[in-house]
Structure formats: structure tokens, C-alpha cells
Amino acid sequence: MTNPRISPALDEQARAILRGNDRGGYTVPTDGLYPYQWNWDSAFAAWGFATFDLDRAWTELDTLFSAQWDDGMVPHIIFHKPDPGYFPGPDVWGTGKSPETSGISQPPVAATMARLILDMDTQAGRERIAALYPKMLAWHRWWRDYRCGSGVVAITHPWESGRDNCPDWDIGMSNVDGSNVGEYTRRDTGHVDPSMRPGKADYDRYIAMVQFGRECGWDQAEIVKNGPFLMADPGITFILLRAHDDLAAMGRALGHDVSEIEGWAADLRAAVPSIWNPETRGYDARDLKTGRFSGRIGSAAFLAYLAGVESPELDARMTELWDAVRYGFPSADPASAEFDPRRYWRGPSWPVVNALMAIGLKDRGHHAAAERLRRETAELIAEHGFFEYFDPIDGTPCGGDAFTWTAAIWLTWAGAAVDTKGGA
Ligand code: DGY
């Protein structure tokens, strides 16, 4: 049974955003601010397209995986066509790939999105997923080989987490020297209000990390061993755990032996307790160079539900953070000194994270919480439009407008009056 839609007019607007951001086989997150193909944005775009054009949905994933590196990595940006409106562009990354790409990855939501899309029409999707499966498997193996040395998933650049400037990374960022990066001109602050973007000190350090990667020829083992930044990320840990399960389920349906994936998932699950911080009473990022916890708690901790990880303590902590705001889940703890309700990942509510959290909550039987998250997210979009993120206290729309993943989660999740089915 299909859930009743809140607003056919908003559905039409959301479809128009996806079509408008379509650059032919791939979708940009939003015009101007992000003019290329971004990894996890693209996976959400595919999910959104699947509500009205299944073929286009699969094509989005095909294009994403067409830029996969030989070692299995799927890069976080694919620079299909030059665009001077973005910094740092392909010349700064210098990965030498064709098409040109960045040199880091991004949250591996693709298998989870592919499974949601496949469930919409298994017949139509069978051949498409059969072709994508070995590529997804190689990417998951890459995470295992290059990023899971400590047990949980490590990131080598805050951009890899997708939650660029969240307080989780402050402790690791403080060890990065950004003083020698030279002159550069940011482009993001020309597209949106600079007070909603990461600050200059953060940017200097982001660029220093890119320069390190470039200087070592994007040798991933070297970046992990000697690079300026290495932190355990609860967000990707939970996303990958869920994605392993989704990939294994699709592999089984295709008749593959999935014991390798099951082994990765079991190892990752066994390592999850190592990021539980009793002091913050939550899953916490950890600086792997010093072993110290970040001491910050944010929305990533509650992606635990997505991976089937939960506890009464986590439920209580979720309520504490959530009840401190009005609209959706805050990306950083409203009770902390760092909380900044409009600055990118330091406080705002992100519709796309709300959607992932809600899938997890619903799967774990927390129906009321999942429905509350959907309702609050829908209110933000219906009131203000398809923005990138929102102030969780007063709902002010922030960042880019006509945003692909906000439109996608409206069509797949937030725009249906009652959330009774797995996010779709
Ligand atoms: C940006 O440019 O802000 C991106 O988030 C980097 O991936």
C-alpha cells in the first residue's frame, strides 16, 4: 500500500530539482556550490530518481562506480567537466585519474540505497545490480583493507566523513598544520553565506591534508600511517556495517557466496564497543594518533540504529539531544560550547541524516521516533524549501537551495504522510 502524499505540488518540485540537477548520467548536489558528482549525494539521488525513473536511478550508480579506482576506492568527488566555480578542483587534488577525481572516499551508502531501489522492482533491477555487485564488493573490501586497521572505520580527512566540520574532528584537526598551504581562493563562500560554512582555519587544514595526499601520490597506506589526520568515525562505521548487511543480502539473492562480507561485518560489529565513550555516554570519534576520544557527541552516534546497534542508554541520550531543539536531529550536541545552529555540521539539522536515522529507528521498532523525525523534517521542507540543511531551533534554511538529496529524501521518505514502510 502506498502512503498518502503530503503535497503533490512539493513532489513535483522535488522531481524538478532532480531533473534540473541532472547533468546527464550524474546529478550535482546543487547548482553552483557543488558543480560535480559527489559520492554519497549521488547514492541518495539514485534513491530519489527511483520513485519516478528506475532506469535513471541505476544509471546514477553506474556513473558513480565508473570512476572507481583500481584499488577499489570510490572517490568522494568525480570532476566530470571542469568548473572554475569550485575549489579545490582537480588541479589541486592531482590524482591523475580519468575521469579526474578527488583522492579520498565518502560514506558508503551506495549498497543500502541500491537495496532500497532494488526492492522497488526486483525484476527490473536484477541485471543492474548484478553488474554493480562486484564493484560494490571491491569498494567494501577497500574500506576493510585501508580503513579498518583499528577495528572500526578510520577517516584520513574530515571531508571523507561527509560531516566536514563537525566538532567530532576538532581534536584531530588541532594537530594539523595549516600554516604553510600558500594562497588560495575559496569559492564556497561566494555561493552561500560564509557564516554557514566552515571557517578559514578549518579550510587551511583541509588543504594541508589534500597537499599531503598529493605529495605522496595518494598512497593510501602512507596517508594512514604518516598523514596529518586519522580518526575513527562512528558515522561511517555504522553506515558501512549496515551497507555490508545490505550488500550481503543482495549477493545472496544473486546466488553469490557472501561469507567474506559476513566476516567483515562480524569484525566491524565486534569493534563497535571500542568507540563507546562512557563520559559522553555515546559513540564517539577517536583520534587514532593519540587514542583519545573527541569528547563530542553528534548525530553520527545515532546512526547506530541503522546498523542494528542500540541500548537503553543510547535511547536516552538521543532524547536528550533531540528534545533540546525543535526541528529534526541536531548534527552537534546543543548543550555543548561548540554548538552553532547554522554553521554546516556544527549544529544544523540535515534532512539526509534524519532520513538515515529514521530508517534505522524504524527497523529497530522505534516507530514513534521515526515518525517524529519524518514529521519534523517534512515541516522544514514544506515551510522553507529544499535546502541543504536547517537551523534546528528556528528552522532557518541554510546552505545551498534546490538541493538534490533533500529533494530525494522528500520523494522517498519525508513527503509521505505516515511512515509505515522501510523508508520508502
Ligand atoms: C565541500 O566542498 O564543502 C565539500 O563538502 C567537500 O567535499
XYZ file of C-alpha atoms and ligand atoms in Angstrom:
431
model
C 0.000 0.000 0.000
C 1.332 3.434 -0.885
C 1.302 6.084 1.838
C -0.716 9.241 1.127
C 1.437 12.115 -0.105
C 1.558 15.391 1.818
C 1.733 17.635 -1.225
C 1.669 16.705 -4.921
C 2.983 20.217 -5.652
C 6.074 19.646 -3.494
C 6.537 16.215 -5.090
C 6.584 17.925 -8.482
C 9.106 20.497 -7.232
C 11.321 17.728 -5.877
C 11.261 15.862 -9.187
C 12.051 19.126 -10.989
C 15.085 19.619 -8.719
C 16.406 16.148 -9.523
C 15.863 16.706 -13.239
C 17.353 20.210 -13.052
C 20.487 18.982 -11.257
C 20.896 16.095 -13.717
C 23.989 16.707 -15.852
C 23.477 13.597 -17.981
C 24.096 10.324 -16.144
C 25.018 12.022 -12.884
C 23.446 14.614 -10.606
C 25.164 17.577 -8.964
C 24.203 18.182 -5.305
C 23.182 21.746 -6.186
C 24.000 24.158 -8.964
C 26.958 26.477 -8.270
C 28.139 25.443 -4.793
C 28.772 21.796 -5.727
C 29.136 21.502 -9.524
C 30.424 17.898 -9.734
C 29.304 14.398 -8.768
C 29.618 13.744 -5.031
C 29.667 10.173 -3.843
C 27.025 9.897 -1.134
C 24.870 12.675 -2.587
C 24.717 10.625 -5.745
C 23.560 7.474 -3.954
C 20.689 9.462 -2.414
C 19.915 10.992 -5.803
C 19.541 7.469 -7.165
C 17.054 6.636 -4.416
C 15.055 9.761 -5.279
C 15.078 9.065 -9.017
C 13.840 5.553 -8.311
C 10.439 6.963 -7.299
C 9.766 8.072 -10.877
C 12.527 6.786 -13.187
C 14.124 3.489 -12.185
C 16.409 3.320 -15.164
C 17.826 6.763 -14.342
C 18.298 5.665 -10.724
C 20.525 2.740 -11.727
C 22.410 4.930 -14.199
C 23.329 7.316 -11.354
C 25.004 4.437 -9.513
C 26.647 3.140 -12.715
C 28.213 6.565 -13.306
C 29.418 6.768 -9.714
C 31.133 3.389 -9.946
C 32.590 4.155 -13.373
C 35.117 6.352 -11.525
C 36.196 3.574 -9.140
C 39.954 3.346 -8.643
C 41.840 0.119 -9.413
C 42.294 -0.489 -5.677
C 38.502 -0.419 -5.196
C 38.095 3.087 -3.777
C 35.116 5.099 -4.985
C 36.218 8.733 -4.732
C 34.250 11.425 -2.972
C 34.134 13.797 -5.970
C 34.196 12.989 -9.672
C 35.192 16.005 -11.745
C 33.378 15.110 -14.946
C 33.642 18.560 -16.524
C 35.865 21.490 -15.491
C 34.120 24.161 -13.400
C 36.074 27.166 -12.130
C 33.312 27.856 -9.574
C 34.597 25.158 -7.188
C 37.685 24.957 -5.027
C 39.636 22.685 -4.567
C 39.289 21.399 -8.105
C 41.092 18.588 -9.940
C 44.351 20.555 -10.320
C 44.646 20.792 -6.520
C 43.893 17.109 -5.911
C 46.224 15.983 -8.717
C 45.172 12.333 -8.609
C 45.828 11.844 -12.327
C 42.731 9.680 -12.786
C 40.428 9.644 -15.763
C 37.837 10.996 -15.182
C 39.611 13.223 -12.686
C 38.617 12.627 -9.086
C 39.444 13.588 -5.524
C 41.741 11.272 -3.548
C 39.518 10.303 -0.607
C 36.209 8.482 -0.296
C 32.855 9.261 1.367
C 30.218 7.401 3.440
C 29.441 4.119 1.660
C 25.654 4.383 1.494
C 25.506 3.081 -2.094
C 24.722 -0.565 -1.252
C 21.977 0.478 1.159
C 20.436 2.789 -1.430
C 20.801 0.116 -4.128
C 18.903 -2.369 -1.974
C 16.066 0.118 -1.392
C 15.921 0.723 -5.155
C 16.067 -2.994 -5.930
C 13.183 -3.629 -3.528
C 11.033 -1.237 -5.569
C 11.294 -3.575 -8.594
C 13.489 -6.637 -8.194
C 12.785 -7.842 -11.714
C 13.848 -4.583 -13.371
C 16.876 -4.181 -11.115
C 18.339 -7.665 -11.300
C 20.705 -7.114 -14.214
C 21.714 -3.681 -12.990
C 22.640 -4.898 -9.525
C 24.350 -7.985 -10.960
C 26.727 -5.639 -12.811
C 27.244 -3.317 -9.844
C 27.690 -6.019 -7.221
C 31.390 -6.850 -7.865
C 32.211 -3.134 -7.858
C 30.428 -2.575 -4.556
C 32.183 -5.621 -3.153
C 35.569 -4.199 -4.206
C 34.733 -0.875 -2.553
C 33.693 -2.547 0.705
C 36.931 -4.549 0.571
C 38.820 -1.263 0.163
C 37.268 0.081 3.375
C 38.245 -3.113 5.101
C 41.822 -3.129 3.767
C 42.666 0.553 4.052
C 40.458 1.991 6.751
C 39.627 -0.693 9.315
C 43.102 -1.299 10.762
C 41.951 -0.281 14.244
C 38.739 -2.299 14.021
C 36.223 0.487 13.352
C 36.395 2.746 10.294
C 39.047 5.460 10.198
C 38.967 8.565 8.035
C 42.034 10.406 6.727
C 40.290 13.719 6.024
C 37.154 15.252 7.625
C 35.639 15.502 4.118
C 35.739 11.704 3.967
C 33.158 11.569 6.778
C 30.730 13.758 4.811
C 30.300 15.723 8.076
C 33.132 18.098 7.258
C 33.436 20.498 10.190
C 31.525 18.712 12.953
C 33.042 19.078 16.439
C 33.993 15.365 16.387
C 37.064 16.258 14.322
C 38.294 19.232 16.368
C 40.738 17.141 18.380
C 42.343 15.611 15.254
C 42.274 18.897 13.352
C 44.216 20.636 16.124
C 47.270 18.535 15.168
C 47.163 19.530 11.501
C 49.428 22.385 10.477
C 47.562 24.612 8.028
C 50.040 27.468 8.151
C 52.047 26.543 5.034
C 49.389 25.901 2.455
C 50.018 29.095 0.486
C 47.478 31.421 -1.081
C 44.177 30.116 -2.388
C 40.717 31.467 -3.092
C 37.691 29.738 -1.649
C 34.658 29.561 -3.908
C 32.064 28.155 -1.489
C 31.740 31.439 0.407
C 30.867 33.215 -2.857
C 27.843 30.938 -3.300
C 26.365 30.929 0.231
C 26.516 32.942 3.462
C 30.064 32.444 4.862
C 28.684 32.201 8.428
C 27.022 28.924 7.382
C 30.291 27.410 6.076
C 33.476 26.085 7.754
C 35.911 28.795 8.897
C 39.307 29.725 7.351
C 41.398 27.851 9.926
C 39.475 24.689 9.030
C 39.977 25.281 5.310
C 43.732 25.796 5.671
C 43.945 22.421 7.365
C 41.680 20.717 4.806
C 44.031 21.927 2.086
C 47.127 20.819 4.019
C 45.683 17.286 4.119
C 44.997 17.352 0.386
C 48.564 18.529 -0.227
C 49.937 15.639 1.862
C 47.926 13.126 -0.186
C 49.024 14.648 -3.442
C 52.689 14.718 -2.439
C 52.694 11.005 -1.646
C 50.870 10.150 -4.887
C 47.687 9.276 -2.993
C 49.367 6.243 -1.489
C 46.590 5.230 0.925
C 48.811 3.139 3.200
C 51.211 6.070 3.556
C 48.349 8.522 4.253
C 47.031 6.259 7.014
C 50.484 5.720 8.509
C 52.041 9.169 8.274
C 49.300 11.571 7.178
C 48.341 14.531 9.360
C 44.889 13.237 10.356
C 43.470 9.831 11.299
C 40.271 9.492 13.289
C 37.773 6.715 13.969
C 34.388 7.753 12.592
C 31.227 6.405 14.244
C 29.171 7.646 11.254
C 30.958 5.635 8.575
C 31.357 2.702 10.947
C 27.580 2.382 11.289
C 26.893 3.172 7.650
C 29.390 0.547 6.472
C 28.046 -2.033 8.901
C 24.559 -1.529 7.507
C 25.884 -1.482 3.940
C 27.731 -4.785 4.482
C 24.425 -6.380 5.509
C 22.617 -4.892 2.511
C 25.351 -5.965 0.108
C 25.353 -9.479 1.554
C 21.554 -9.708 1.178
C 21.771 -8.659 -2.479
C 24.705 -11.022 -3.064
C 22.771 -13.934 -1.599
C 19.805 -13.161 -3.863
C 22.189 -13.195 -6.832
C 23.493 -16.600 -5.764
C 26.941 -15.454 -4.579
C 28.894 -16.778 -1.623
C 28.784 -13.837 0.790
C 30.816 -15.300 3.625
C 33.608 -12.762 3.040
C 31.190 -9.841 3.602
C 29.662 -11.578 6.619
C 33.153 -11.876 8.081
C 33.841 -8.132 7.575
C 30.520 -7.274 9.192
C 31.177 -9.541 12.183
C 34.619 -7.996 12.739
C 33.275 -4.464 12.453
C 30.406 -5.191 14.824
C 32.820 -6.676 17.349
C 34.859 -3.438 17.264
C 31.895 -1.084 17.875
C 32.250 -1.117 21.715
C 35.711 0.462 21.274
C 34.050 3.766 20.304
C 31.599 3.865 23.211
C 32.680 6.743 25.431
C 31.209 6.391 28.944
C 31.913 10.067 29.605
C 29.839 11.413 26.729
C 27.520 8.408 27.045
C 27.614 7.844 23.335
C 29.506 6.538 20.310
C 32.347 8.956 19.933
C 35.034 9.739 17.367
C 38.558 8.834 18.414
C 41.882 10.332 17.413
C 43.791 7.241 16.311
C 47.134 9.002 16.623
C 46.709 9.502 20.362
C 43.862 7.111 21.223
C 41.891 9.991 22.755
C 38.148 10.348 22.355
C 36.870 13.577 20.827
C 34.591 14.058 23.834
C 31.836 15.274 21.488
C 28.580 13.638 20.582
C 26.614 14.338 17.443
C 24.143 12.846 15.013
C 26.580 10.165 13.782
C 26.314 8.367 17.132
C 22.650 7.698 16.426
C 23.260 6.103 13.064
C 23.886 3.135 15.360
C 20.231 2.152 14.883
C 20.874 1.846 11.149
C 23.440 -0.830 11.954
C 21.142 -2.593 14.430
C 23.175 -1.345 17.384
C 21.198 0.097 20.304
C 20.847 0.262 24.084
C 18.544 1.991 26.591
C 21.403 4.389 27.328
C 21.642 5.366 23.671
C 17.856 5.859 23.503
C 18.038 8.202 26.499
C 20.940 10.163 25.031
C 19.129 10.530 21.727
C 16.131 12.035 23.516
C 18.358 14.481 25.406
C 19.917 15.905 22.229
C 16.703 15.880 20.250
C 14.469 17.484 22.882
C 16.873 20.420 23.079
C 15.834 21.524 19.566
C 12.617 21.859 17.600
C 13.289 20.580 14.064
C 14.898 17.232 13.317
C 18.110 15.929 14.787
C 20.972 18.357 15.550
C 24.341 17.479 13.994
C 26.114 18.535 17.212
C 25.118 18.490 20.877
C 23.009 21.604 21.649
C 24.329 21.520 25.226
C 27.971 21.828 24.112
C 30.035 25.002 23.792
C 30.724 24.203 20.112
C 27.075 24.079 19.096
C 26.489 26.555 16.249
C 22.969 26.069 14.831
C 23.646 27.439 11.328
C 27.271 26.520 10.654
C 27.280 23.468 8.413
C 27.876 20.339 10.552
C 28.307 22.122 13.897
C 24.634 22.081 14.823
C 22.192 22.223 11.894
C 19.621 19.567 11.161
C 20.413 17.710 7.929
C 17.411 16.128 6.184
C 19.550 13.377 4.734
C 20.918 12.291 8.124
C 17.410 12.462 9.554
C 16.327 10.054 6.802
C 19.124 7.573 7.549
C 18.429 7.760 11.276
C 14.730 7.185 10.677
C 15.378 4.069 8.595
C 17.385 2.686 11.494
C 14.859 3.696 14.142
C 12.006 2.145 12.231
C 13.904 -1.077 11.592
C 14.533 -1.342 15.338
C 10.840 -0.835 16.099
C 11.071 2.782 17.297
C 8.104 3.801 15.166
C 7.096 6.896 17.117
C 10.614 8.337 16.991
C 10.930 7.555 13.268
C 7.614 9.271 12.594
C 8.573 12.305 14.691
C 11.772 12.672 12.684
C 9.868 12.421 9.413
C 7.262 14.943 10.533
C 9.823 17.495 11.721
C 11.880 17.118 8.533
C 8.758 17.459 6.374
C 7.800 20.651 8.229
C 11.187 22.195 7.474
C 10.963 21.410 3.775
C 7.300 22.329 3.371
C 7.838 25.635 5.154
C 11.179 26.723 3.675
C 12.009 24.660 0.599
C 14.573 22.050 -0.429
C 17.613 23.470 1.349
C 20.825 21.682 2.197
C 20.365 21.994 5.990
C 18.365 23.949 8.558
C 18.724 25.661 11.912
C 17.235 23.029 14.253
C 15.930 25.647 16.683
C 14.039 28.111 14.495
C 14.053 26.279 11.139
C 16.031 28.913 9.204
C 17.039 27.372 5.853
C 20.830 27.201 5.345
C 23.465 26.400 2.717
C 22.501 25.539 -0.852
C 18.950 25.732 -2.226
C 17.272 23.302 -4.683
C 19.334 20.574 -3.117
C 19.364 17.110 -4.684
C 19.440 14.935 -1.596
C 16.791 16.975 0.194
C 14.528 16.536 -2.847
C 15.379 12.819 -2.928
C 14.517 12.144 0.706
C 11.305 14.132 0.288
C 10.197 11.798 -2.515
C 11.294 8.600 -0.795
C 10.534 9.335 2.831
C 9.623 12.745 4.242
C 6.812 13.548 1.810
C 4.637 10.566 2.691
C 2.099 11.321 5.429
C 2.665 8.199 7.507
C 5.922 6.316 7.660
C 4.800 2.732 7.739
C 7.280 1.107 5.377
C 11.121 0.830 5.285
C 11.724 4.440 4.387
C 10.067 4.095 1.001
C 32.851 20.998 0.214
O 33.432 21.448 -0.762
O 32.386 21.668 1.135
C 32.651 19.572 0.305
O 31.887 19.202 1.398
C 33.937 18.816 0.289
O 33.569 17.544 -0.045
